[in-house]
Short mmCIF file of C-alpha atoms in Angstrom, two decimals:
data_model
loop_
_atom_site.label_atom_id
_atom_site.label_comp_id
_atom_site.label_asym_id
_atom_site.label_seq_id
_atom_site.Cartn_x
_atom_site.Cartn_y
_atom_site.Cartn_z
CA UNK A 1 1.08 -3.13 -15.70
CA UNK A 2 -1.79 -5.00 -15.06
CA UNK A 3 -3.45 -3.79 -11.88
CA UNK A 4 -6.96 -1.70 -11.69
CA UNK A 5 -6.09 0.88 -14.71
CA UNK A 6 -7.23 3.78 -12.97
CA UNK A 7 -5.30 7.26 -14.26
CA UNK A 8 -3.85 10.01 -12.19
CA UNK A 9 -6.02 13.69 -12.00
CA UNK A 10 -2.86 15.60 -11.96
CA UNK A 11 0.82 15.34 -12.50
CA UNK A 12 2.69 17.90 -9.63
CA UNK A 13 4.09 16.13 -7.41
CA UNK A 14 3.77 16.63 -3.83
CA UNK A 15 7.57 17.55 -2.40
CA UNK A 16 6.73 19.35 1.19
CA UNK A 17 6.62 16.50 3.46
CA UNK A 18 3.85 16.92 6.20
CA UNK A 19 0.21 15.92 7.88
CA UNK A 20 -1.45 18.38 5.42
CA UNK A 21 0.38 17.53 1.82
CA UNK A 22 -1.16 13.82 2.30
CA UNK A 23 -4.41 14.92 3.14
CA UNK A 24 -3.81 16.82 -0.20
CA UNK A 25 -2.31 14.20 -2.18
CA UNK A 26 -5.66 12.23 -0.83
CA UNK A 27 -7.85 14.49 -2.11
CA UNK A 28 -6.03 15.02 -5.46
CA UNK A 29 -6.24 10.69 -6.04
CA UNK A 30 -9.75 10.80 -4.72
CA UNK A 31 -11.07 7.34 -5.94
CA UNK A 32 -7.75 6.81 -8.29
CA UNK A 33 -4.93 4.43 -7.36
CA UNK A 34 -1.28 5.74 -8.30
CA UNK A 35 0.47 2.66 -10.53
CA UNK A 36 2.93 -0.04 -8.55
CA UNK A 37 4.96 -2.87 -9.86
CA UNK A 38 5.29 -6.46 -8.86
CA UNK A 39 8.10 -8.86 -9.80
CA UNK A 40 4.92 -10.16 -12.62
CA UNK A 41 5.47 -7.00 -14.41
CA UNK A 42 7.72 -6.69 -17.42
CA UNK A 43 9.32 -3.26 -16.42
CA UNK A 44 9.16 -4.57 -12.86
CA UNK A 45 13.89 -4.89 -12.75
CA UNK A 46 14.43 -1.94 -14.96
CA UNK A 47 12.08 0.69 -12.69
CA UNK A 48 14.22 -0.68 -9.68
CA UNK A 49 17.60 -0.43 -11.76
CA UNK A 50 16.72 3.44 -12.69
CA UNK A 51 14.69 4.41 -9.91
CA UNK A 52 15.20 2.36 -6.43
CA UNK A 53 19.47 1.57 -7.27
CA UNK A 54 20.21 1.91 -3.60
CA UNK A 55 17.65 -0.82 -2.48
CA UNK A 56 19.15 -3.88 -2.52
CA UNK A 57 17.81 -7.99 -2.45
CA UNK A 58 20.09 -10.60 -1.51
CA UNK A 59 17.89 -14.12 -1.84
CA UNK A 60 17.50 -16.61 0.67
CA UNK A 61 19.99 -18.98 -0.86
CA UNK A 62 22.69 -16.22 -0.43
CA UNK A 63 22.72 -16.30 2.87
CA UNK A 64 24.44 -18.81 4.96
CA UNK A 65 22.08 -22.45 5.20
CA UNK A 66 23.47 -22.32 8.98
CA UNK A 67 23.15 -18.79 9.94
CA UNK A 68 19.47 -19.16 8.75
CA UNK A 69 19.06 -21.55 10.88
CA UNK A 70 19.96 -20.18 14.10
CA UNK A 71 18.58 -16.57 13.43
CA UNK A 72 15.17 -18.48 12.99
CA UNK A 73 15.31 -20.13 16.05
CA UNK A 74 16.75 -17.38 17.64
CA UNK A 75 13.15 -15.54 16.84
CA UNK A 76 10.99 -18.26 18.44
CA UNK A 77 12.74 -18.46 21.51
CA UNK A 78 12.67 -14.61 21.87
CA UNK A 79 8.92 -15.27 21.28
CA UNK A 80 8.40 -18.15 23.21
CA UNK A 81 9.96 -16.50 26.66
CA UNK A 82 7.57 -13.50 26.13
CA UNK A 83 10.48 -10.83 25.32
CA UNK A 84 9.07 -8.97 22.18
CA UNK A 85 5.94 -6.40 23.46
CA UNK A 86 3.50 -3.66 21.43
CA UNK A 87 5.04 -0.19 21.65
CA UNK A 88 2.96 2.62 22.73
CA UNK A 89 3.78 5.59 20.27
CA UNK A 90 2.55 8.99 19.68
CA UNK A 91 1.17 9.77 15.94
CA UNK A 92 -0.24 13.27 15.07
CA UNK A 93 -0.63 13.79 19.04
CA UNK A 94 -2.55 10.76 19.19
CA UNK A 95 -1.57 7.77 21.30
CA UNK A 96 -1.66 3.83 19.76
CA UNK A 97 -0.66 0.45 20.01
CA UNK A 98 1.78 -0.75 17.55
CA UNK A 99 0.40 -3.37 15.69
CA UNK A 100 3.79 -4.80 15.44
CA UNK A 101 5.69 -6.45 18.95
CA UNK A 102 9.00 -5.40 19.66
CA UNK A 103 12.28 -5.68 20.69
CA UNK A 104 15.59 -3.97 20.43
CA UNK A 105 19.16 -5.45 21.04
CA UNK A 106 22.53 -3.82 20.33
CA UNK A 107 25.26 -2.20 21.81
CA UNK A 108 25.12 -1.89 25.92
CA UNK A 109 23.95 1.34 27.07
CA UNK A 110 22.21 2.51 23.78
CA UNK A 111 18.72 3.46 22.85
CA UNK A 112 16.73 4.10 20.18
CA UNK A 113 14.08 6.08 20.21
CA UNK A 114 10.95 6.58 17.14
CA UNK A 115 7.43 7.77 17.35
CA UNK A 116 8.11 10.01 20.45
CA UNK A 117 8.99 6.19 22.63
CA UNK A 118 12.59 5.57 23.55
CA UNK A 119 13.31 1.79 23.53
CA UNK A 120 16.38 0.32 25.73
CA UNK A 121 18.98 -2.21 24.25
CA UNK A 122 19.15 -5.72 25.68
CA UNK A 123 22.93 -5.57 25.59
CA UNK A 124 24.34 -8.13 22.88
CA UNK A 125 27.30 -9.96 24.83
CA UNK A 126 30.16 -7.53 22.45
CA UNK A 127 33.66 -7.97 24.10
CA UNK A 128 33.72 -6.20 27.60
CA UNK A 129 30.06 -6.60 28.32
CA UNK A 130 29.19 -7.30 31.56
CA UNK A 131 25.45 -8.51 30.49
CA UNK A 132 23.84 -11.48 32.46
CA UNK A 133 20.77 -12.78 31.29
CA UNK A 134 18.03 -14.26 32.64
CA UNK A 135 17.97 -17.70 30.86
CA UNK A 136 21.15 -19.37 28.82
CA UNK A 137 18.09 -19.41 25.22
CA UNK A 138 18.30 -15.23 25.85
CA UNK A 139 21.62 -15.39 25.72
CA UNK A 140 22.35 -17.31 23.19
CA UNK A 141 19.95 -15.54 21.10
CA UNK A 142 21.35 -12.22 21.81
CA UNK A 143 24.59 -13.68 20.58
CA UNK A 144 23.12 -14.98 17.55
CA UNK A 145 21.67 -11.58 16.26
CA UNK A 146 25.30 -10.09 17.12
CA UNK A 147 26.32 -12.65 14.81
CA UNK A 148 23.45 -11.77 12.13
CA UNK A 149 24.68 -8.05 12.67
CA UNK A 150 28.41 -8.88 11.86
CA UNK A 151 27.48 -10.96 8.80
CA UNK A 152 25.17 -8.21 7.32
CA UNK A 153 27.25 -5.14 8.07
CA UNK A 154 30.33 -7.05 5.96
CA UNK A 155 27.35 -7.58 3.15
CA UNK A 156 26.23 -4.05 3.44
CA UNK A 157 29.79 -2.84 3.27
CA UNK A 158 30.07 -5.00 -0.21
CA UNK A 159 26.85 -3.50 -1.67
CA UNK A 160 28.73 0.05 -0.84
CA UNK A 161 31.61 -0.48 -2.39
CA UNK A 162 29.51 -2.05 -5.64
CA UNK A 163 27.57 1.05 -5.85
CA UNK A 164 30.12 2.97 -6.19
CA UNK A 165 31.85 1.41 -8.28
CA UNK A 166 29.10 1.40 -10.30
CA UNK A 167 28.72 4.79 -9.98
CA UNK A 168 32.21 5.67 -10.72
CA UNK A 169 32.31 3.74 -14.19
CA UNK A 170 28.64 5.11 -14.83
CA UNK A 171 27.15 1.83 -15.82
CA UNK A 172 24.00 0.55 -14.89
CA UNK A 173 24.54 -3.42 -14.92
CA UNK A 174 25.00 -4.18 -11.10
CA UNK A 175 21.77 -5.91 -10.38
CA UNK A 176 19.46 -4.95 -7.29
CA UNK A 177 18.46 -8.11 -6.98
CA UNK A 178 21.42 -10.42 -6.17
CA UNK A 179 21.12 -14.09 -5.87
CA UNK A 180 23.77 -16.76 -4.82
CA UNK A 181 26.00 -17.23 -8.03
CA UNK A 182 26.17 -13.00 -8.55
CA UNK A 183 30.18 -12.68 -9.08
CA UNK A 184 31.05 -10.21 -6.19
CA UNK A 185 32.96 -7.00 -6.85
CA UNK A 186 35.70 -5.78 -4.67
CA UNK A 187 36.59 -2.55 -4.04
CA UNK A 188 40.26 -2.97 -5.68
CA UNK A 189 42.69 -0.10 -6.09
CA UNK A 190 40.28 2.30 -6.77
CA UNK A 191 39.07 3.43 -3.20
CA UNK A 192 41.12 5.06 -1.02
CA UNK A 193 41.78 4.96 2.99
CA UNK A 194 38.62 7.73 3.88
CA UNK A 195 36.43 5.84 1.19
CA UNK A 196 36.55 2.82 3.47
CA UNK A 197 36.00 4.33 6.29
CA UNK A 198 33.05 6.02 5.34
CA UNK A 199 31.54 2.76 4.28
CA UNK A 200 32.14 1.00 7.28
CA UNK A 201 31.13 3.06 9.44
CA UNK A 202 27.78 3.42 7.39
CA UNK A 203 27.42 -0.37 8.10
CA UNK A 204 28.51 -0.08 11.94
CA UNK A 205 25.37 -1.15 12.94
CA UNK A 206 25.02 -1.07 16.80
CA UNK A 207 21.13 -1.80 17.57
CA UNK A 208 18.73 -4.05 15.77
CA UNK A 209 15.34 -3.52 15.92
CA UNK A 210 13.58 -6.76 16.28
CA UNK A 211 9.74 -7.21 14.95
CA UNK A 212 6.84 -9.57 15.28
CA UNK A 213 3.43 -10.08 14.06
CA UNK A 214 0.82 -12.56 13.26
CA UNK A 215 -2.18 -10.97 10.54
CA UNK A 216 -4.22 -13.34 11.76
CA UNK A 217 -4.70 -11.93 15.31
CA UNK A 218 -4.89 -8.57 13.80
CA UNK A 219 -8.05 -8.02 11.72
CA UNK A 220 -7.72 -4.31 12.20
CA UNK A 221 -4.73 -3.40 10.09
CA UNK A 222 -4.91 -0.33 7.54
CA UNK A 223 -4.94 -0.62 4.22
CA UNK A 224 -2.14 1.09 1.96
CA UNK A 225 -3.83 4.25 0.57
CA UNK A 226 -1.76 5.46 -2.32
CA UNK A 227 -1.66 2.29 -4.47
CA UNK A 228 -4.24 -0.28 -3.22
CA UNK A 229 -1.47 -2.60 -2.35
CA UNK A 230 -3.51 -3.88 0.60
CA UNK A 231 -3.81 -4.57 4.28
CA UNK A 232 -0.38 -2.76 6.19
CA UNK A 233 1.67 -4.06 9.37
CA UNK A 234 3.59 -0.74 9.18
CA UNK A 235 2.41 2.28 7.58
CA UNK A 236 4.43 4.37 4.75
CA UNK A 237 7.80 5.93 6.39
CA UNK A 238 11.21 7.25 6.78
CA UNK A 239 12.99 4.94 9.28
CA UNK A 240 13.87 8.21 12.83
CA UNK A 241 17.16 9.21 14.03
CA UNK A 242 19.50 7.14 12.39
CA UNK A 243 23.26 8.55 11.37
CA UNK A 244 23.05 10.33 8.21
CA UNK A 245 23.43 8.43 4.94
CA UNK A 246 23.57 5.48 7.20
CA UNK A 247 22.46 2.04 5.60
CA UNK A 248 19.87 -0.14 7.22
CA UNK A 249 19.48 -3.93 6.65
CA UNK A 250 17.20 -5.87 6.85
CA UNK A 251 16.21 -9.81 7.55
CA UNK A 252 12.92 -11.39 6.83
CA UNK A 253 11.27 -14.28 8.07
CA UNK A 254 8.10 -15.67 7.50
CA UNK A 255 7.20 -18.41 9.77
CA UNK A 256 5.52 -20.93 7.67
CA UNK A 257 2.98 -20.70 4.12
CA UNK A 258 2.82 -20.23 0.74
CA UNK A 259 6.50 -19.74 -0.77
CA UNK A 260 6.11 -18.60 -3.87
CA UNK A 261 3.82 -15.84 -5.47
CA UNK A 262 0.84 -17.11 -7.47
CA UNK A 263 2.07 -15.86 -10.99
CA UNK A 264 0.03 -18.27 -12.90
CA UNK A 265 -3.01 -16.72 -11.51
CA UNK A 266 -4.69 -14.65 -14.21
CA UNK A 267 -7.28 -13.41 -11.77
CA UNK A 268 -4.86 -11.92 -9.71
CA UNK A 269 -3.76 -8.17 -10.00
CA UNK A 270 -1.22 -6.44 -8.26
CA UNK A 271 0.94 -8.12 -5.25
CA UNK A 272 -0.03 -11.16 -3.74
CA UNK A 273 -1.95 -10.66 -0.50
CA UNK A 274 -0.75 -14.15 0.87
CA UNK A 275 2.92 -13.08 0.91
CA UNK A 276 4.29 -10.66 2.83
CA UNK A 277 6.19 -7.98 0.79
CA UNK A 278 7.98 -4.39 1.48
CA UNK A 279 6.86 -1.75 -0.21
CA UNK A 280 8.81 1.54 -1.43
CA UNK A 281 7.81 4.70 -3.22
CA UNK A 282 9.71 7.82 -3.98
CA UNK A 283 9.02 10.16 -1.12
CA UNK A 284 5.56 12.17 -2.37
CA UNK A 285 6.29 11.31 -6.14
CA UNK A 286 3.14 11.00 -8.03
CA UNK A 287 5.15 10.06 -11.08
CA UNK A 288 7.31 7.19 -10.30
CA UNK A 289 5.50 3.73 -9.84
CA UNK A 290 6.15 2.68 -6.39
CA UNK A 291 7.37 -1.20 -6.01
CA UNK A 292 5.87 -4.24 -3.97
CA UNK A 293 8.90 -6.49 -3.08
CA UNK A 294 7.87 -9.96 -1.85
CA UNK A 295 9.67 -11.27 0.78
CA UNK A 296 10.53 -15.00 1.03
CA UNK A 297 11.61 -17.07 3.80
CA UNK A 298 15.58 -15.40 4.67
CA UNK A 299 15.86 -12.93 2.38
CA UNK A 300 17.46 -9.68 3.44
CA UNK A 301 17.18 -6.31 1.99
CA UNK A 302 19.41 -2.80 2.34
CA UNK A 303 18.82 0.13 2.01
CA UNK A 304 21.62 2.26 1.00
CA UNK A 305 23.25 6.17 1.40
CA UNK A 306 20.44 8.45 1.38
CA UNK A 307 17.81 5.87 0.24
CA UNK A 308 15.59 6.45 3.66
CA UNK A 309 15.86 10.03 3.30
CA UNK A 310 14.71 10.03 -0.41
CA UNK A 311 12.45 7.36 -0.14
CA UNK A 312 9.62 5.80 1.95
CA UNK A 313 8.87 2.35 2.84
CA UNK A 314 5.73 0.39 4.34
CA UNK A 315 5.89 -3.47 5.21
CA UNK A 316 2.59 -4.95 3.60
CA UNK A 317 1.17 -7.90 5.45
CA UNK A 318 0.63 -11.55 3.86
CA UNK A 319 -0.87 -14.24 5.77
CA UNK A 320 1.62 -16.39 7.94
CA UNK A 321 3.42 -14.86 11.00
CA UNK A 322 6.45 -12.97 10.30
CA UNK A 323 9.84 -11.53 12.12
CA UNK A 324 12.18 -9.49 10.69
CA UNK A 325 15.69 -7.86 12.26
CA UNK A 326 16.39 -4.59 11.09
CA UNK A 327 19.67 -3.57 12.07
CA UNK A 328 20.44 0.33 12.21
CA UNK A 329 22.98 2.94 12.94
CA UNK A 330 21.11 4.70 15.16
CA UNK A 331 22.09 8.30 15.99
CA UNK A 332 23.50 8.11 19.53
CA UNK A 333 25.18 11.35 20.91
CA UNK A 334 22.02 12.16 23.01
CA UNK A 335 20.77 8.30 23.47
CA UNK A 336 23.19 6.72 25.64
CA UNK A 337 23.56 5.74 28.73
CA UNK A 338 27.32 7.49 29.24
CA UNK A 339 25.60 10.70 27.63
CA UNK A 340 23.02 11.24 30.32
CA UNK A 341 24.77 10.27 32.66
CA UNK A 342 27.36 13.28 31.96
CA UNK A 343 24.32 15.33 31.46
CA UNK A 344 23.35 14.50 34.84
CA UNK A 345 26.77 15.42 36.18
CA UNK A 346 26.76 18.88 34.81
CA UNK A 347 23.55 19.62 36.85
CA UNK A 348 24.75 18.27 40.28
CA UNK A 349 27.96 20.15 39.59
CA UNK A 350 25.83 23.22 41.41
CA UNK A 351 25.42 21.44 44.45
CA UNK A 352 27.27 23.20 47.26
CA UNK A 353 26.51 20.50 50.37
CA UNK A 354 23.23 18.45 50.83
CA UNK A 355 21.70 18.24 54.55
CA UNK A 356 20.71 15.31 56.24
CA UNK A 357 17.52 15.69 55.31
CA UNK A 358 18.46 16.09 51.60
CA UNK A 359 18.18 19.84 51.17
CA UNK A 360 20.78 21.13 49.03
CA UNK A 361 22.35 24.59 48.67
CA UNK A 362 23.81 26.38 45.40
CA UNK A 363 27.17 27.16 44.33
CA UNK A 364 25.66 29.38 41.48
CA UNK A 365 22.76 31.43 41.21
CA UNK A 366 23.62 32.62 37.92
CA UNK A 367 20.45 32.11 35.10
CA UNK A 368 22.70 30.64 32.69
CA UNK A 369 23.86 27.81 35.19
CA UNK A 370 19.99 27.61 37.26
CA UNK A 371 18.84 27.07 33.16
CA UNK A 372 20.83 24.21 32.19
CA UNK A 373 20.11 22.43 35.55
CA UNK A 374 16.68 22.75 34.67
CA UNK A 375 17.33 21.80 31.51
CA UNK A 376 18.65 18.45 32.10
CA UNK A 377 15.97 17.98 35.30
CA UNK A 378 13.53 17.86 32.18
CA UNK A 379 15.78 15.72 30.05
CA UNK A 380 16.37 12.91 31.98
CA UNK A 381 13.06 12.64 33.63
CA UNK A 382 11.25 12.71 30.20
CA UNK A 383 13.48 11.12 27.55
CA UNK A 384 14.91 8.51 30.38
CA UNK A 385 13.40 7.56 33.51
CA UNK A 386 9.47 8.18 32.47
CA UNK A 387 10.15 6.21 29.07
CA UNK A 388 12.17 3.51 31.18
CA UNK A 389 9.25 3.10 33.80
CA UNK A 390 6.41 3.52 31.30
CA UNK A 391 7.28 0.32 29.53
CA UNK A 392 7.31 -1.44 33.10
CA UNK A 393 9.16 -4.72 33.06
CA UNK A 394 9.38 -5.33 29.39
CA UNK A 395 13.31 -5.36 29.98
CA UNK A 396 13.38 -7.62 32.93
CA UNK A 397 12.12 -10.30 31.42
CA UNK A 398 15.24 -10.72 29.11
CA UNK A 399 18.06 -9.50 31.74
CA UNK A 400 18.59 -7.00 34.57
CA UNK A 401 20.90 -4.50 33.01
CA UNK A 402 18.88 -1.43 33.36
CA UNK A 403 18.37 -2.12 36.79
CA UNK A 404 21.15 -0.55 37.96
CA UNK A 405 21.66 2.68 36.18
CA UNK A 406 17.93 3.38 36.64
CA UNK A 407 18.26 3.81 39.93
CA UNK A 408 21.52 5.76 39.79
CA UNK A 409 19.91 8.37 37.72
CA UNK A 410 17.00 8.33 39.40
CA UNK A 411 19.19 9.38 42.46
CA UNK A 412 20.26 11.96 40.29
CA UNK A 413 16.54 13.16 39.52
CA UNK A 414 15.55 13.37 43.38
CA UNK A 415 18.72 15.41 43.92
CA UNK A 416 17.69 17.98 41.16
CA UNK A 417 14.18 17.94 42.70
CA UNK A 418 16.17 19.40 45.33
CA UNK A 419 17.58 22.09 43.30
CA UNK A 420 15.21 23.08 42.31
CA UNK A 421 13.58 23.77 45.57
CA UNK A 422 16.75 25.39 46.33
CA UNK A 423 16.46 28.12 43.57
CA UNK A 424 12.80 28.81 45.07
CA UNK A 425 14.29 28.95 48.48
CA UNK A 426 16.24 31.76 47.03
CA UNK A 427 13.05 33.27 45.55
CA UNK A 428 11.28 33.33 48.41
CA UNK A 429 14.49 34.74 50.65
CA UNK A 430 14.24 37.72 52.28
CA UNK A 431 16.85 40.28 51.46
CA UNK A 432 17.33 39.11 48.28
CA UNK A 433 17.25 42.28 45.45
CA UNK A 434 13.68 42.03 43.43
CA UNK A 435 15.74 42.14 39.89
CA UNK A 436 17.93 39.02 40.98
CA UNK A 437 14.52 37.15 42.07
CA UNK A 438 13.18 38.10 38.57
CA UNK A 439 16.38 37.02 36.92
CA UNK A 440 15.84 33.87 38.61
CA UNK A 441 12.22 32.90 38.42
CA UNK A 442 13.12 33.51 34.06
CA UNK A 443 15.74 31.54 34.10
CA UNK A 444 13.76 28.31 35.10
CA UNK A 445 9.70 29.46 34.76
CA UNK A 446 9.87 27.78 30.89
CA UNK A 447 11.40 24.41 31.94
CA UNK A 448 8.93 23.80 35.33
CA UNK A 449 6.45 25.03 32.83
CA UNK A 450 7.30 22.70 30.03
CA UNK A 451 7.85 19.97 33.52
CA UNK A 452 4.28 19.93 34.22
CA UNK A 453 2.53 20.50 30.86
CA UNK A 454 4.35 16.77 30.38
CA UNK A 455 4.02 15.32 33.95
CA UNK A 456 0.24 15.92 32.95
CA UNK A 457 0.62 14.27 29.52
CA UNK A 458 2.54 11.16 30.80
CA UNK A 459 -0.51 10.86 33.47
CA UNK A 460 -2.70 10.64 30.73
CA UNK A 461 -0.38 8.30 29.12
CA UNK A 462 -0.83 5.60 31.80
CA UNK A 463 -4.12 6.02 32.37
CA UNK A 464 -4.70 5.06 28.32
CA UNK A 465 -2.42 2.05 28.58
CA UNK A 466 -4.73 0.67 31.72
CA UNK A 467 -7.19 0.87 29.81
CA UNK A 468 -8.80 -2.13 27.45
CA UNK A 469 -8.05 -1.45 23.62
CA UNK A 470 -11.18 -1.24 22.67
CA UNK A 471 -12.06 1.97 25.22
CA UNK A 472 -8.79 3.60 23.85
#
């Protein structure tokens, strides 16, 4: 390796993952850089082979010459009509702009949600959809990246099925890095039925989460604090709430600039700061040398089995504007639009009648059932209709789909307002036994509590976003 030779204090390695164990590893590097590899170094392919076998590199010329072409321009016109915004997320209790804009697209009805912020699909026009968008370039972009998704999850399926194979026959020649005249592998005779299943629906990717940003117009952006790799447009992670042992793929694109790494320059140690790359590490590893991948224009990456879990990655920045689709199975039994709107039907199942003035009575007073209506109260005024509103018209500008079922549930939500006036009602009745009103006021005292702590929170939330960045 030749990067700054600077030597590890100690040799543990840091396993618990939290706030305080990197503050710890921190303190433990003090002014010492843990080692990294570039594609430069000689050991470079066989660290990946033994210790990153589940991250995979298909090259730019492996991909399709036409299905480059219209993901690319796919990205600019996304761009160009304004659709891709900064995400306000929550980090150690603190609120910040993403550095990185954003969209997602994927399957209607689904969200994704990272960083405490729930993002909405733009519905991708799959068979049945009823999506209408706002200009025929949205559409036909949308289309495109259900396209991209279709392409990569048969490519992610075919990386599956050559790990294991090549973890069957317990060999260790399938190369990580694969470019267009690698011989595929087929799965054969030696899979059965559930074996393919599994795979696919590892690949069934049904969002992508779409990214954007330009280094140049960000002077601010961390720098990597383990190895010394450099300047950051996403920090070291574990991609949130994605179906277990799921893969993830990705698609990179660099909008114009240098192509190739500068490996002729002597001067130069460690990655190339002119090129974007991804970076990956085993997760709190001291011991391993983490890896600097650079990213050309089109090349796609993928991440296999439990490769997020184990591992972390960070995006380091190079110097021309970049996109990238990252296409996910994200873990939806409590993210979709059908879910919450169930939710929402359990709670209103307590409704006796409603008055013309929108009072409502009870069919139960029982804690269990007064609980659970306060339950979801919280749930979908929190995880939906606050983190719909919040992001104000972000979703409007691509296509109205939202519209609708926002204002459905937030039907629902002013009819559980009324509930829950209702149960106070109750409280306050005359008549009504003192161990009863007790039982009551229990049942529902955490969730009104827990209702404003957050109605406070998400006050303070809007107030930060109106303000400039540099006041925040």
């Amino acid at each position: 390796m030749h990067r700054r030779d600077k030597h590890r204090k100690t040799r543990k390695q840091i396993k618990v993952i939290c706030f305080e164990e990197k503050l710890r590893l921190l303190e433990e590097l003090e002014d010492t850089w843990l080692p990294y590899l570039t594609p430069k170094d000689d050991e470079f392919y066989q660290q990946w082979q033994l210790k990153y076998p589940k991250l995979i590199l298909r090259e730019a010329a492996s991909v399709p010459e036409l299905l480059h072409k219209e993901v690319q321009q796919a990205f600019l016109t996304l761009h160009k009509h304004g659709c891709l915004f900064r995400d306000l997320v929550r980090i150690q209790g603190k609120d910040l702009l993403t550095p990185v804009s954003r969209i997602l697209i994927g399957n209607p009805g689904c969200t994704y949600k990272y960083l405490n912020t729930r993002l909405f699909t733009v519905p991708w026009p799959v068979k049945g959809s009823d999506a209408k968008y706002n200009e025929a370039e949205i559409a036909a972009a949308c289309q495109t990246f259900l396209k991209l998704n279709s392409y990569l999850q048969v490519e992610t399926i075919q990386a599956l099925e050559e790990l294991a194979a090549k973890e069957k026959a317990n060999i260790d020649a399938v190369p990580v890095c694969i470019g267009p005249d690698f011989p595929r592998v087929g799965m054969g005779s030696s899979f059965d039925g559930h074996d393919e299943i599994d795979m696919k629906n590892r690949a069934a990717y049904n969002v992508t989460l779409l990214n954007f940003m330009d280094p140049q117009k960000m002077p601010y952006l961390k720098e990597e604090p383990y190895f010394g790799m450099g300047k950051m447009a996403v920090s070291w992670h574990h991609d949130e709430n994605l179906v277990d042992r799921s893969a993830v793929a990705v698609y990179s694109y660099s909008c114009e600039g240098p192509e190739e790494e500068s490996e002729d320059d002597p001067q130069l140690e460690g990655r190339d700061p002119d090129i974007w790359h991804v970076g990956f590490k085993i997760s709190w590893d001291i011991e391993t040398p983490g890896l600097a991948i650079p990213l050309h224009q089109g090349d796609c990456y993928f991440m296999l089995d439990d490769l997020n879990a184990t591992h972390q990655h960070c995006v380091l920045a190079g110097l021309p504007p970049r996109f990238s689709s990252t296409h996910r199975v994200a873990e939806c039994s409590t993210g979709t639009l059908e879910y919450i709107l169930q939710r929402c039907q359990v709670a209103l199942q307590n409704v006796r009648e409603e008055a013309d003035n929108g009072e409502i009575s009870l069919k139960s007073l029982e804690s269990v059932v007064l609980k659970q209506g306060e339950e979801i109260h919280n749930e979908v005024e929190f995880e939906w209709l606050r983190q719909f509103w919040f992001q104000g018209s972000r979703y409007k500008k691509c296509t109205d789909w939202w519209c609708q079922p926002m204002s459905q549930l937030e039907e629902m939500w002013r009819k559980m307002e009324w509930l829950t006036s209702a149960v106070l009602r109750e409280v306050r009745r005359e008549g009504v036994p003192m161990e009863q009103k007790n039982e009551m006021l229990t049942s529902i005292l955490a969730s009104i509590t827990t209702r404003q702590n957050l109605r406070r929170e998400w006050h303070a939330r809007i107030y930060l976003i109106l303000l400039p960045e540099t006041e925040r």
